CSV table of C-alpha atoms in Angstrom, one decimal:
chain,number,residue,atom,x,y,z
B,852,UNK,CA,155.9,74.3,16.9
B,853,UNK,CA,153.9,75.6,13.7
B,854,UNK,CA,151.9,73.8,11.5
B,855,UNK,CA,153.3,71.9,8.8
B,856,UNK,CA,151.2,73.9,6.7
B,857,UNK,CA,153.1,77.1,7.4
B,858,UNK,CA,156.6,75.4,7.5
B,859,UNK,CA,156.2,74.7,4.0
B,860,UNK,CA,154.8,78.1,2.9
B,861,UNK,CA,157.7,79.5,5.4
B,862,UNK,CA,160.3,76.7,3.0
B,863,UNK,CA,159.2,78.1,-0.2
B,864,UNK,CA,159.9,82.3,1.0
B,865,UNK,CA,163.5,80.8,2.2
B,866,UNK,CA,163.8,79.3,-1.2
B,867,UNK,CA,162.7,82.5,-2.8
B,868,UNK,CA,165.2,84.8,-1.0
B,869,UNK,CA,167.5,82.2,-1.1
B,870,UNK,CA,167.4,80.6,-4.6
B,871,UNK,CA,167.7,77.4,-3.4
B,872,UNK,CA,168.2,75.6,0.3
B,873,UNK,CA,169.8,72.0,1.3
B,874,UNK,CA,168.1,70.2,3.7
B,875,UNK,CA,170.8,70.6,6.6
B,876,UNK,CA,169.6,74.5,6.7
B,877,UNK,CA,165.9,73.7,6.6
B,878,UNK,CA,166.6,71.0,9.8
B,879,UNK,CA,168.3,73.7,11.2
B,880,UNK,CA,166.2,76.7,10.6
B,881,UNK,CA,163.0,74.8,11.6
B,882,UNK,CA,164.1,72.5,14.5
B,883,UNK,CA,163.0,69.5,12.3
B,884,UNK,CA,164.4,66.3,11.7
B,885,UNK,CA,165.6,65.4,8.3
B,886,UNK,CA,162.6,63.1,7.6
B,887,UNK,CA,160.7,65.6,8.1
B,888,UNK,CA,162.2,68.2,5.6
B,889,UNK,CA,162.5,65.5,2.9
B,890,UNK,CA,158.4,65.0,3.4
B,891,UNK,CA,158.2,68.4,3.2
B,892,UNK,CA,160.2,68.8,-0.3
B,893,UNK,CA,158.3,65.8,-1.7
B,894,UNK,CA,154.8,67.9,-0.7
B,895,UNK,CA,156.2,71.1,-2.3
B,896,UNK,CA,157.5,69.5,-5.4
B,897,UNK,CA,154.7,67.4,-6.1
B,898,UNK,CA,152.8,70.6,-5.9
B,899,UNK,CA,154.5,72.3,-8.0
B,900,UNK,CA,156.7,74.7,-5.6
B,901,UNK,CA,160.3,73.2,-5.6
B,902,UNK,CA,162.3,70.6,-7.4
B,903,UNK,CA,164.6,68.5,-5.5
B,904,UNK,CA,167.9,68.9,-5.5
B,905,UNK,CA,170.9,66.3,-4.2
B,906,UNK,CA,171.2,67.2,-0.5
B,907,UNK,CA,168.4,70.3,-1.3
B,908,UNK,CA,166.1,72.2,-3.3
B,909,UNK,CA,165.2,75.4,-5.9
B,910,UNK,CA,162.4,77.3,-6.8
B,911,UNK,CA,160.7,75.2,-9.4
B,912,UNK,CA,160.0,76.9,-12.9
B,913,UNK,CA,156.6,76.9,-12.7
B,914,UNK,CA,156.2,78.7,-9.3
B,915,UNK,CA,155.8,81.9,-10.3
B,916,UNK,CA,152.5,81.2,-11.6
B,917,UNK,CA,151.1,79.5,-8.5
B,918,UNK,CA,149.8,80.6,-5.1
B,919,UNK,CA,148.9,78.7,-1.6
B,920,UNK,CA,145.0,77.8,-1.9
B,921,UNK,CA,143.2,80.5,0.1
B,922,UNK,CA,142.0,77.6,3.1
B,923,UNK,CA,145.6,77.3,3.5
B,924,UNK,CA,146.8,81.1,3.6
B,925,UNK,CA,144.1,81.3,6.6
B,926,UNK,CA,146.3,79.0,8.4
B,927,UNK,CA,149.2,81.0,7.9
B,928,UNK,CA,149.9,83.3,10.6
B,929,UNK,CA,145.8,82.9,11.4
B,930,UNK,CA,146.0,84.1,14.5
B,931,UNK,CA,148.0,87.1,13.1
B,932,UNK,CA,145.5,88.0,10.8
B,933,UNK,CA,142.8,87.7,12.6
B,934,UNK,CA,143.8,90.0,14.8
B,935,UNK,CA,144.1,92.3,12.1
B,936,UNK,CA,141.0,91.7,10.6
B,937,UNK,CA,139.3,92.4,13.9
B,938,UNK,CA,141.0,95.6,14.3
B,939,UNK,CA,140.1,97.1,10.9
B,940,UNK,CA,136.7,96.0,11.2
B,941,UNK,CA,136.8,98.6,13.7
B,942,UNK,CA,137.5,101.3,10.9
B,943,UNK,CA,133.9,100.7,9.3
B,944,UNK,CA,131.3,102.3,10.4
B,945,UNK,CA,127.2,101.6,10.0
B,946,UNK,CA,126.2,103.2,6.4
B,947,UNK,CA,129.0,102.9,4.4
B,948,UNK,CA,130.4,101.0,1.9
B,949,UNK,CA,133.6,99.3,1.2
B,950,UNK,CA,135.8,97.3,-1.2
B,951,UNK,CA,136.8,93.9,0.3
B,952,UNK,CA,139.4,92.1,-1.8
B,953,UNK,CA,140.2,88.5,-2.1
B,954,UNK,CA,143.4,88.0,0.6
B,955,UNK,CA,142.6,85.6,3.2
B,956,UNK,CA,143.1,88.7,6.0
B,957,UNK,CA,140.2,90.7,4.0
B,958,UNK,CA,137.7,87.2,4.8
B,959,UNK,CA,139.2,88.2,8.7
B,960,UNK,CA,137.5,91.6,8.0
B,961,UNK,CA,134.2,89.9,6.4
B,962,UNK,CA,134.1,88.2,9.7
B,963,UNK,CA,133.9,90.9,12.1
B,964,UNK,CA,131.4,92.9,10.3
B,965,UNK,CA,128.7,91.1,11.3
B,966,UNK,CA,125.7,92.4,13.1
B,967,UNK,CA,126.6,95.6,11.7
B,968,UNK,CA,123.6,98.0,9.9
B,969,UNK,CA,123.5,99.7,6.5
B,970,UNK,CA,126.4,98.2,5.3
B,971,UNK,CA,127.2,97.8,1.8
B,972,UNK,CA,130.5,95.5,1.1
B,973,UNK,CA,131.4,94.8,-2.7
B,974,UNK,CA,134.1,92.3,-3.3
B,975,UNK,CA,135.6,89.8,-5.8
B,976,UNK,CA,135.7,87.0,-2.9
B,977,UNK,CA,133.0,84.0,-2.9
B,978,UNK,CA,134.4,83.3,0.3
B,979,UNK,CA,133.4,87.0,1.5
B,980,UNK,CA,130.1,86.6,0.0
B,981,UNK,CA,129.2,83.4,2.3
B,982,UNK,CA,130.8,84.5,5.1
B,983,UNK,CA,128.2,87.9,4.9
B,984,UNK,CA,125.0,86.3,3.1
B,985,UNK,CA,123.0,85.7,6.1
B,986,UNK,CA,123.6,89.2,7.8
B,987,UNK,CA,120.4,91.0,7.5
B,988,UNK,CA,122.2,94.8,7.8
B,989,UNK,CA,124.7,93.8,5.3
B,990,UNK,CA,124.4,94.6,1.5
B,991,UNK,CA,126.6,92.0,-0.5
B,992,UNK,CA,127.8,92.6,-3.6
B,993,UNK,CA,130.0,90.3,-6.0
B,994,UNK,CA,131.5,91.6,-8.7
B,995,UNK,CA,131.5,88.6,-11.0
B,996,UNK,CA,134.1,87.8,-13.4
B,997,UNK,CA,136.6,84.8,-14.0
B,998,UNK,CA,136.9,82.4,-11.1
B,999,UNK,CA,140.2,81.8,-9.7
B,1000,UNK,CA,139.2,78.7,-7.8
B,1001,UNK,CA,142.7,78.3,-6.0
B,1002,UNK,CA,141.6,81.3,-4.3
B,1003,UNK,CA,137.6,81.3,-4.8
B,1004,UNK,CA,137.7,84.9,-6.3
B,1005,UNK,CA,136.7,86.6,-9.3
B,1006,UNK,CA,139.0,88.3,-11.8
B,1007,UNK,CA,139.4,89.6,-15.2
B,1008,UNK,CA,138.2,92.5,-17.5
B,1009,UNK,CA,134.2,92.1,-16.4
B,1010,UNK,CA,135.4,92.3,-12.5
B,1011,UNK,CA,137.4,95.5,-13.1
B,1012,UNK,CA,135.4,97.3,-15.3
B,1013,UNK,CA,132.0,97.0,-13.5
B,1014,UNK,CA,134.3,98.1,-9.8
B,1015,UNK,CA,135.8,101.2,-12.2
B,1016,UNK,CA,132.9,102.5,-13.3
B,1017,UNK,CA,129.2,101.0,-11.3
B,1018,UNK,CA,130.3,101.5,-7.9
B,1019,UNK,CA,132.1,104.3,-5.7
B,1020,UNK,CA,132.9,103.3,-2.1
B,1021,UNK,CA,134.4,104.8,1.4
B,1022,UNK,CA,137.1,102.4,1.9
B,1023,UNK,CA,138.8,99.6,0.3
B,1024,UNK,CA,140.3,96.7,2.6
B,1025,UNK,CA,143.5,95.1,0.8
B,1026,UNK,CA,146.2,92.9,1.3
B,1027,UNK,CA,149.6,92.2,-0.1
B,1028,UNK,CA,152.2,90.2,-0.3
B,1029,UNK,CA,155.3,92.7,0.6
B,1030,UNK,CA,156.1,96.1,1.1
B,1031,UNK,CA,159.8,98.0,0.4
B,1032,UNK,CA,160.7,101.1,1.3
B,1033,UNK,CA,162.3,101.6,-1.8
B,1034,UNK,CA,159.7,100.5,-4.5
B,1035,UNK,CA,156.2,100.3,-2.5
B,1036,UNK,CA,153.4,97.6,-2.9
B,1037,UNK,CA,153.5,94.2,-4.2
B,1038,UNK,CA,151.1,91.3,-5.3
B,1039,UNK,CA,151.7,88.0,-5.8
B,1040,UNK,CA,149.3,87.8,-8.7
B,1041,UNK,CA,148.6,90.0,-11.7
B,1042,UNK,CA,144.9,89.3,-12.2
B,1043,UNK,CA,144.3,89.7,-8.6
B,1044,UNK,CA,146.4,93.4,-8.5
B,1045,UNK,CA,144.4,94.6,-11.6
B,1046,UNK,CA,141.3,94.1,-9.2
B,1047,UNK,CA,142.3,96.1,-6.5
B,1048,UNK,CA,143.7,98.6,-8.3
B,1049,UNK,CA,140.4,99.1,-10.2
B,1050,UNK,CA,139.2,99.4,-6.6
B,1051,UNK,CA,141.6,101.7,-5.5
B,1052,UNK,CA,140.3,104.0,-8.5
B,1053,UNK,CA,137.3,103.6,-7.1
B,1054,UNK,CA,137.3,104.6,-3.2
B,1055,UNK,CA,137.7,107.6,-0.8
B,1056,UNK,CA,140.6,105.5,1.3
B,1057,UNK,CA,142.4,102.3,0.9
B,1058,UNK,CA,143.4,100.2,4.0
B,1059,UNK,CA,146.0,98.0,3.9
B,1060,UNK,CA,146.5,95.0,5.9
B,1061,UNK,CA,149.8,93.5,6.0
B,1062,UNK,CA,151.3,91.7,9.0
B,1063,UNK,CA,154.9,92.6,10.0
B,1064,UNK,CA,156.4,89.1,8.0
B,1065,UNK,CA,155.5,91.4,4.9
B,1066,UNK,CA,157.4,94.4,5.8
B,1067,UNK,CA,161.0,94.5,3.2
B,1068,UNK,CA,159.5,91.7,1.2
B,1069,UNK,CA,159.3,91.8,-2.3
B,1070,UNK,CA,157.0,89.8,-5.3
B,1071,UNK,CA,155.4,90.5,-8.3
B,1072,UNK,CA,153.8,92.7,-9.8
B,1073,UNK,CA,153.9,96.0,-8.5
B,1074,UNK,CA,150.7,96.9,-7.1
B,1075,UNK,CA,151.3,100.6,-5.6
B,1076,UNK,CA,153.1,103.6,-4.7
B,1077,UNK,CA,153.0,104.7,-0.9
B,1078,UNK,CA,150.9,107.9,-2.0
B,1079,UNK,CA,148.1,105.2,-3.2
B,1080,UNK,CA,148.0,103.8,0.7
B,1081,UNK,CA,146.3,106.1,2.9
B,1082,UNK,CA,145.9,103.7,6.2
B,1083,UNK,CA,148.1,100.2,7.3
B,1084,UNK,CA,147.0,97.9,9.6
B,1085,UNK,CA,149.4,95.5,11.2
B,1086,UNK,CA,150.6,93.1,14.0
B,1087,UNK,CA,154.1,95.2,15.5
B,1088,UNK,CA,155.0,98.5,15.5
B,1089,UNK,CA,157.1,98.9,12.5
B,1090,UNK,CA,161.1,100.7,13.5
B,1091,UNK,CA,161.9,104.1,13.7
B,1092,UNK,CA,162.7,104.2,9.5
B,1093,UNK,CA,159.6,102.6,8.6
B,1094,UNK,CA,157.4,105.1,11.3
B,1095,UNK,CA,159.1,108.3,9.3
B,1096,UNK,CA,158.8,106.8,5.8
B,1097,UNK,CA,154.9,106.3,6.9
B,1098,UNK,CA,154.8,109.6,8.4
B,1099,UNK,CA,156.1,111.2,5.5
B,1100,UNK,CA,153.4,109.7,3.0
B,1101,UNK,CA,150.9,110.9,5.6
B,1102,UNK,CA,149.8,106.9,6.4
B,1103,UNK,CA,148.1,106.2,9.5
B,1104,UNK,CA,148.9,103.3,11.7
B,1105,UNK,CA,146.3,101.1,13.5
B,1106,UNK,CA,148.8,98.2,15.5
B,1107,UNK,CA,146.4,94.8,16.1
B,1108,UNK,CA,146.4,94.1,19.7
């Protein structure tokens, strides 16, 4: 049974691929009862996610402008992205530095990097910031900016311009929130792409960490080619198309155990 947090995050992605579900699908997809769906829609509409339809619901207008507070993405697939986190901790070695972005898996990374020595980690994430303050071997930097609060990270023209042109790193640790085949990289959120982008401008390697739900999802805006993507880290070995499209671009693939 997942958490009714995740149901509803899970509800909203069938409504976006769908354009619209009726609650007989939802019982059905979710092994719920019907009470239980229509407590669900009220949460999401009064949230601004969906409006209620007779027997349903669509996406509401305003949705494309919203995102699930970052205390609630951790809960979403947690265990998932923790796993990942852990394993691309492993990528970071004593004396470097590294972007950290503001994705809920990237806090996953911040969390595995402690007791490490000579470390320098510059990101947009107050999360990311508390979770490394008291670490003695670790060198936090915040890049300042516009706060987001849903997600507790820093944006805007101040954010990008001080990662573009004060600081160079090794690696930058990303997130996303789908990847195609056929057009690349995706956000969820413009302000939030323009950051790592600035940091992808700005480091040796990127890393991205993206969970096998992600793989032939699509969103908005575009956030990168394959060619921008040098590493992936992820939960399942992605099929026999992805493995030669990643091959192709040169990508190396880390699988969470």
């Amino acid at each position: 049974m997942i958490l009714p947090a995740e149901r509803r995050q899970k509800i909203v992605g069938l409504v976006r691929e769908r354009h619209g579900v009726t609650c007989v699908e939802l019982c059905q997809h979710f092994g719920v009862s019907p009470g239980t769906v229509r407590k669900d829609l009220e949460t999401l509409e009064g949230q601004g996610w969906l409006k209620r339809t007779y027997g349903g619901a669509v996406l509401s207008d305003t949705a494309g402008e919203k995102t699930v507070r970052v205390g609630e993405r951790e809960v979403i697939n947690g265990k998932v992205k923790e796993r990942i986190g852990a394993a691309a901790a492993g990528l970071v070695a004593d004396g470097e530095t590294i972007f950290i972005d503001g994705s809920s898996t990237s806090l996953f990374v911040a969390k595995y990097l402690k007791g490490r020595q000579d470390l320098t980690v510059i990101t947009n994430a107050e999360r990311v910031v508390m979770e490394l303050c008291d670490e003695e071997g670790v060198r936090v930097i915040c890049t300042g900016g516009a706060l987001r609060k849903n997600n507790l990270s820093y944006v805007g023209e101040t954010a990008e311009t001080l990662i573009r042109t004060g600081f160079y790193a090794d690696k930058t640790f990303f997130s996303c929130c789908g990847i195609s085949q056929k057009f690349g990289v995706f956000d969820a959120i413009e302000s939030e792409a323009n950051i790592k982008k600035a940091m992808f401008a700005s480091s040796k390697q990127t890393v991205l960490l993206c969970d096998s739900s992600k793989f032939e999802k699509l969103g908005f805006p575009k956030l990168a080619d394959f060619d921008a993507v040098q590493t992936i880290v992820t939960d399942h070995q992605p099929d026999e198309k992805w493995m030669r499209l990643l091959e192709k671009y040169k990508i190396k693939v880390f699988i969470a155990e």
